[in-house]
Short mmCIF file of C-alpha atoms in Angstrom, two decimals:
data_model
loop_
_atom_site.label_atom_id
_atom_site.label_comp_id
_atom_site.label_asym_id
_atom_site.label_seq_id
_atom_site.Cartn_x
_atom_site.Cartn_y
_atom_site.Cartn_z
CA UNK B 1403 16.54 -0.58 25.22
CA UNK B 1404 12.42 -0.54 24.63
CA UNK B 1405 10.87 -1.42 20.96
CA UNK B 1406 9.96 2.42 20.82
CA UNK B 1407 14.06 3.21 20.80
CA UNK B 1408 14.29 0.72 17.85
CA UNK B 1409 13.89 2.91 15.10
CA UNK B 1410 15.32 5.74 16.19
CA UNK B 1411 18.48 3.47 16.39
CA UNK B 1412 18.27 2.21 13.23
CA UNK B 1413 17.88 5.43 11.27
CA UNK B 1414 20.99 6.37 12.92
CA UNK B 1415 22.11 9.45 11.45
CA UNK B 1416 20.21 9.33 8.47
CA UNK B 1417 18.48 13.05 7.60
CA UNK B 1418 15.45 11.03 5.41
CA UNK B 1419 13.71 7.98 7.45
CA UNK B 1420 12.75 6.32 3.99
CA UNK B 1421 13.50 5.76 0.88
CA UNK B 1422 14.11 8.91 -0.88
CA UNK B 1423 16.16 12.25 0.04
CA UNK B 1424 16.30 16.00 -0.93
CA UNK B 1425 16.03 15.10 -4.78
CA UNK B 1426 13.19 13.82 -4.71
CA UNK B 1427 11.32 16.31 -2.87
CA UNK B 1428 13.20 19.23 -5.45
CA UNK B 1429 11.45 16.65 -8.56
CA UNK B 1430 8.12 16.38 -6.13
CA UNK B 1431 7.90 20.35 -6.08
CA UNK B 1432 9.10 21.40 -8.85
CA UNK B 1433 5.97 23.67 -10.09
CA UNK B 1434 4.19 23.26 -7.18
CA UNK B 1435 6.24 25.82 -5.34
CA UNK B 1436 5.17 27.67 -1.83
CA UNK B 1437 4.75 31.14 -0.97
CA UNK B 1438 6.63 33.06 1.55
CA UNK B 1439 5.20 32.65 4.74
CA UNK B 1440 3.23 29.47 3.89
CA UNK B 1441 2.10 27.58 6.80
CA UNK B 1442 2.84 24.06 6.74
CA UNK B 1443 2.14 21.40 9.05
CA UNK B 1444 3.81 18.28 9.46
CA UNK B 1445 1.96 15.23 11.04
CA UNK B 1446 5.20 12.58 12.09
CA UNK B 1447 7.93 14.86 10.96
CA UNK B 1448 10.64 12.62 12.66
CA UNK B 1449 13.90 14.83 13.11
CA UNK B 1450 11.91 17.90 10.56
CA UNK B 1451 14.35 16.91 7.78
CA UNK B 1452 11.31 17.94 5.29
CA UNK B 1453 10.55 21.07 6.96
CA UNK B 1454 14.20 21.67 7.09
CA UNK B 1455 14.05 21.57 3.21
CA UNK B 1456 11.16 23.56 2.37
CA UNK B 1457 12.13 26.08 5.15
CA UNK B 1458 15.73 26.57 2.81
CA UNK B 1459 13.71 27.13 0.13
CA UNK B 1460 11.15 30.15 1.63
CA UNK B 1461 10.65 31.11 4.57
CA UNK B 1462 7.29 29.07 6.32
CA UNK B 1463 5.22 29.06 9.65
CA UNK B 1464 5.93 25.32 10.12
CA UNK B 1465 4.68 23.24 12.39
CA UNK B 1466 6.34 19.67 13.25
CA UNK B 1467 4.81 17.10 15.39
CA UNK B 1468 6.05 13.81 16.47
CA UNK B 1469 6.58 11.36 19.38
CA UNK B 1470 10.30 12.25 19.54
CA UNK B 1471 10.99 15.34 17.25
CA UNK B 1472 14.60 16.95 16.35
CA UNK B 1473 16.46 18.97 18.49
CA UNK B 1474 17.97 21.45 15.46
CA UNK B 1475 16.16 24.75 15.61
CA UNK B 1476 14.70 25.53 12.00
CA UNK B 1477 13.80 28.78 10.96
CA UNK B 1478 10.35 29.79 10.97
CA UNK B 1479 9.43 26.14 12.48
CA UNK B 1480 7.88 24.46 15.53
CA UNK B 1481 8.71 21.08 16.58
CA UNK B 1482 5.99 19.51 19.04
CA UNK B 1483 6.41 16.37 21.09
CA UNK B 1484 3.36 14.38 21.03
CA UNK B 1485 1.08 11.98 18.60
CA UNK B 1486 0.64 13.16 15.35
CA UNK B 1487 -2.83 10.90 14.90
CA UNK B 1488 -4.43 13.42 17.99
CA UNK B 1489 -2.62 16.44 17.90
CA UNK B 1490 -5.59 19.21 17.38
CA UNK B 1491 -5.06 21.34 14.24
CA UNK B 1492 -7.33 23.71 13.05
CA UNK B 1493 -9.09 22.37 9.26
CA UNK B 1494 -8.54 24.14 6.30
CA UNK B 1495 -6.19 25.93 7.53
CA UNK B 1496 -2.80 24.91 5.92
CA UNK B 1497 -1.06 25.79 3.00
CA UNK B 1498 0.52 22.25 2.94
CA UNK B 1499 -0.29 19.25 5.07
CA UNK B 1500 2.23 16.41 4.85
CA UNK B 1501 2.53 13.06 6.36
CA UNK B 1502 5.45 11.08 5.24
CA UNK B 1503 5.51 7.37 6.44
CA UNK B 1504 1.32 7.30 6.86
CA UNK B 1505 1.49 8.79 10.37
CA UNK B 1506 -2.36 10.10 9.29
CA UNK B 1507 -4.41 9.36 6.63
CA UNK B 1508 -5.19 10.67 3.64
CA UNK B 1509 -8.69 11.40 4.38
CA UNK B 1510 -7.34 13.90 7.75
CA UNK B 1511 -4.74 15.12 5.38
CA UNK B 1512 -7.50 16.38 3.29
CA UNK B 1513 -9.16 17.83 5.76
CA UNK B 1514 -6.58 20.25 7.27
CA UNK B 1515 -5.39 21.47 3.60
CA UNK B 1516 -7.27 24.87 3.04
CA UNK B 1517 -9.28 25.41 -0.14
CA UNK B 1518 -6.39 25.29 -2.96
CA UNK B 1519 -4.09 24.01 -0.64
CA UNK B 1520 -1.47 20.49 -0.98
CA UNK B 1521 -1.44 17.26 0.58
CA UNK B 1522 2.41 15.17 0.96
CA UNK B 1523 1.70 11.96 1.71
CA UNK B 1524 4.47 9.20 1.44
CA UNK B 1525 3.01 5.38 1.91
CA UNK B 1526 3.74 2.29 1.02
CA UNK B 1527 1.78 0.11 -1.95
CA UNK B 1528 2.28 -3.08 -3.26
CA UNK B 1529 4.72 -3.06 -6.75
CA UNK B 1530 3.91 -6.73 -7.26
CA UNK B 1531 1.46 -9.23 -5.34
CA UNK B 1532 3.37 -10.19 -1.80
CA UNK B 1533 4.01 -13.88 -1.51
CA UNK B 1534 3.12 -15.60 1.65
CA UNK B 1535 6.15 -16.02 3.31
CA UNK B 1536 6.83 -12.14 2.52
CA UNK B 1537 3.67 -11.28 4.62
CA UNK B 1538 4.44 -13.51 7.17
CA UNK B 1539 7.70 -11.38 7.74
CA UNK B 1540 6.17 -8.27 7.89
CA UNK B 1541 3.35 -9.52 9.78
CA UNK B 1542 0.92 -7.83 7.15
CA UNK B 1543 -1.68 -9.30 5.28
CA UNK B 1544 -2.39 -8.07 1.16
CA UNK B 1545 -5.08 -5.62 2.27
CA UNK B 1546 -2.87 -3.46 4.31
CA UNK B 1547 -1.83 -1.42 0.94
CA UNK B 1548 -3.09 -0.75 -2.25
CA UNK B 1549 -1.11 -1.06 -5.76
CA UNK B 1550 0.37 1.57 -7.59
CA UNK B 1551 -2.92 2.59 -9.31
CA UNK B 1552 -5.00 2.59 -6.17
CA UNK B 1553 -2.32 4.59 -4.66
CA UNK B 1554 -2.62 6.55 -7.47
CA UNK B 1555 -6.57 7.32 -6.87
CA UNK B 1556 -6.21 7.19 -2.85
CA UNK B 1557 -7.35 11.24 -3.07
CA UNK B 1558 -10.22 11.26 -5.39
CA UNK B 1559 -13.11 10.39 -2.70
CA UNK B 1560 -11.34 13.17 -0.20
CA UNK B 1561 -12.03 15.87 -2.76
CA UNK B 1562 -7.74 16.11 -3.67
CA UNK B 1563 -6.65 15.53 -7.22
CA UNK B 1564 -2.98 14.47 -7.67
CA UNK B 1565 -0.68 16.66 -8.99
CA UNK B 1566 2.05 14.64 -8.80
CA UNK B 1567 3.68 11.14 -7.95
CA UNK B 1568 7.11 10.46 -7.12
CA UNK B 1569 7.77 6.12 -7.00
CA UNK B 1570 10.99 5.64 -4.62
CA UNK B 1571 13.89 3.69 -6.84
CA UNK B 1572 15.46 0.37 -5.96
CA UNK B 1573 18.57 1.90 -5.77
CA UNK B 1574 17.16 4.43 -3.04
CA UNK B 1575 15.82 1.43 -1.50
CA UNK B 1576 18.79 -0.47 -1.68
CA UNK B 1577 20.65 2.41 0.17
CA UNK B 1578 17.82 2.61 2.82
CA UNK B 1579 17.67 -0.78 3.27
CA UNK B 1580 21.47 -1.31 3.64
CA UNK B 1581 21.99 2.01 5.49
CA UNK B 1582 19.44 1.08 8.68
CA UNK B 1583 20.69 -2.80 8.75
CA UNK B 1584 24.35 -1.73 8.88
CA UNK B 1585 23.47 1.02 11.77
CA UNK B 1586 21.43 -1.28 13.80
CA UNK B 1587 24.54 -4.19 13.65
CA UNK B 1588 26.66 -1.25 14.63
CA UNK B 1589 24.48 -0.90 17.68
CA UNK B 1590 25.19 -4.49 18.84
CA UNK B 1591 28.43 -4.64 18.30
CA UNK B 1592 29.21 -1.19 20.22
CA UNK B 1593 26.48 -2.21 23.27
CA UNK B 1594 27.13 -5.81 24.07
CA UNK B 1595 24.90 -7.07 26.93
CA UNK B 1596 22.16 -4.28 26.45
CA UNK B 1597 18.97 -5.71 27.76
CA UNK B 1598 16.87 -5.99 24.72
CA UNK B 1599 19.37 -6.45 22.36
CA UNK B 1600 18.81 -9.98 20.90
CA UNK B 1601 15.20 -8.58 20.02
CA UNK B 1602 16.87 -5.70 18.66
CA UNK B 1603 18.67 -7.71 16.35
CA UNK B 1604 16.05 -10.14 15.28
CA UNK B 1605 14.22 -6.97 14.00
CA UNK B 1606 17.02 -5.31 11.76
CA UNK B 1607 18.28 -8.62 10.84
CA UNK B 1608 14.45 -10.08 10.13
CA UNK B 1609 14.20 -6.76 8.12
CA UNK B 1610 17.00 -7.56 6.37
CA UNK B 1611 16.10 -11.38 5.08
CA UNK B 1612 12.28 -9.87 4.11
CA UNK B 1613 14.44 -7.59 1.55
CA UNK B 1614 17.10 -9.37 0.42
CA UNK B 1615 15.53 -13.13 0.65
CA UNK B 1616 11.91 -13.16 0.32
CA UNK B 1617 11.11 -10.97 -2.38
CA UNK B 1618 10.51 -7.30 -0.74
CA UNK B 1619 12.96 -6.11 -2.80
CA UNK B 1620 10.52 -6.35 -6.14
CA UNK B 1621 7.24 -6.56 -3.41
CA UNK B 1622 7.23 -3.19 -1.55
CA UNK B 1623 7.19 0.33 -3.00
CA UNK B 1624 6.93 3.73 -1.59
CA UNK B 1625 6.11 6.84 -3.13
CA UNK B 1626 5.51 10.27 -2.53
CA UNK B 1627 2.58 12.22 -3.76
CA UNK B 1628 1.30 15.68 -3.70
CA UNK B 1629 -2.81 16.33 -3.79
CA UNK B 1630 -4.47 19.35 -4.31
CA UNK B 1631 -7.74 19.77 -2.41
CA UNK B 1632 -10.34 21.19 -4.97
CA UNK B 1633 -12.78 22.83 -3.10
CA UNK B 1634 -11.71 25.90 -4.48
CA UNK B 1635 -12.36 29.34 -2.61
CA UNK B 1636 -15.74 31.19 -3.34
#
């Protein structure tokens, strides 16, 4: 087992690597709608669960890239192996850009959104100050995220104004949280003797105390949040 396998473990079978799920992507869009035949790119799309979605919704030219993408052919999409933070993409050319888990920044998001065109992005902030001990689990120090009003404004200097912002819940984090612990425990127990194991488990079960015992349960939010880039077209 290498650390790179780790979180592909963990996520198991889960279609959503976060915090939220298909509702909250229908709330997310809801008036914000794509054409037929938009072209979407998707920078760290994991197994394409999101352009899965939007591809049920209207038909897209999709593009997916990640490090280790699905194997399910979507309709209309293309899955890429390879790092989302390089991959060349034309700018301005996309009716949606997304990056779900901070894969890219906000700032190459905005760049790659045509004139009129949306920005996903789904990061992290801080819901309350982290404690020391917190960022000592994480390995993270306070200036790695923003709060929720920062997070809020993280567009403005990238010419994007928010249209809207979706907060995960705790109960979606609850079911995250629990979900990936109880998969990687399954692991163990079903691959006793794996080299690499006992790190293995000191990560999920590490991930597990920072939740439930030192406060990231009230510390750490995610949300997702659509932009609009306002450099309208002449």
């Amino acid at each position: 087992m290498q650390r790179s396998d780790w979180s592909r473990i963990a996520h198991g079978d889960l279609e959503f690597m976060g915090p939220y799920d298909e509702s909250s992507f229908e709330r997310l869009f809801d008036g914000a709608a794509l054409a037929a035949g938009a072209r979407v790119l998707d920078l760290g799309c994991g197994n394409g669960a999101l352009l899965r979605w939007l591809a049920s919704r209207a038909p897209i030219d999709g593009t997916g890239v990640d490090l280790h993408p699905g194997m399910r052919p979507i309709p209309g999409v293309r899955l890429v192996a390879g790092d989302a933070r390089s991959f060349p993409a034309e700018p301005e050319s996309f009716d949606l850009v997304c990056s779900v888990g901070a894969v890219s920044g906000i700032a190459r998001l905005g760049t790659l959104a045509r004139p009129g065109g949306l920005v996903l992005l789904g990061d992290g902030y801080w819901r309350q100050a982290p404690g020391d001990a917190y960022l000592d689990a994480l390995g993270a120090t306070i200036d790695d995220m923003l709060d929720w009003h920062e997070t809020l404004a993280i567009g403005a200097a990238h010419g994007l104004t928010l249209v809207k912002a979706l907060p995960s819940s705790v109960e979606q984090w609850d079911a995250y949280e629990a979900t990936w612990a109880a998969n990687g425990e399954r692991y163990a127990a079903d691959h006793p003797g794996e080299p690499g194991l006992a790190e293995f488990l000191e990560w999920i079960r590490n991930g597990r105390r920072r939740y439930t015992e030192l406060g990231g349960r009230d510390t750490l939010g995610f949300a997702l949040l659509v932009f609009r880039n306002r450099h309208a077209d002449p």
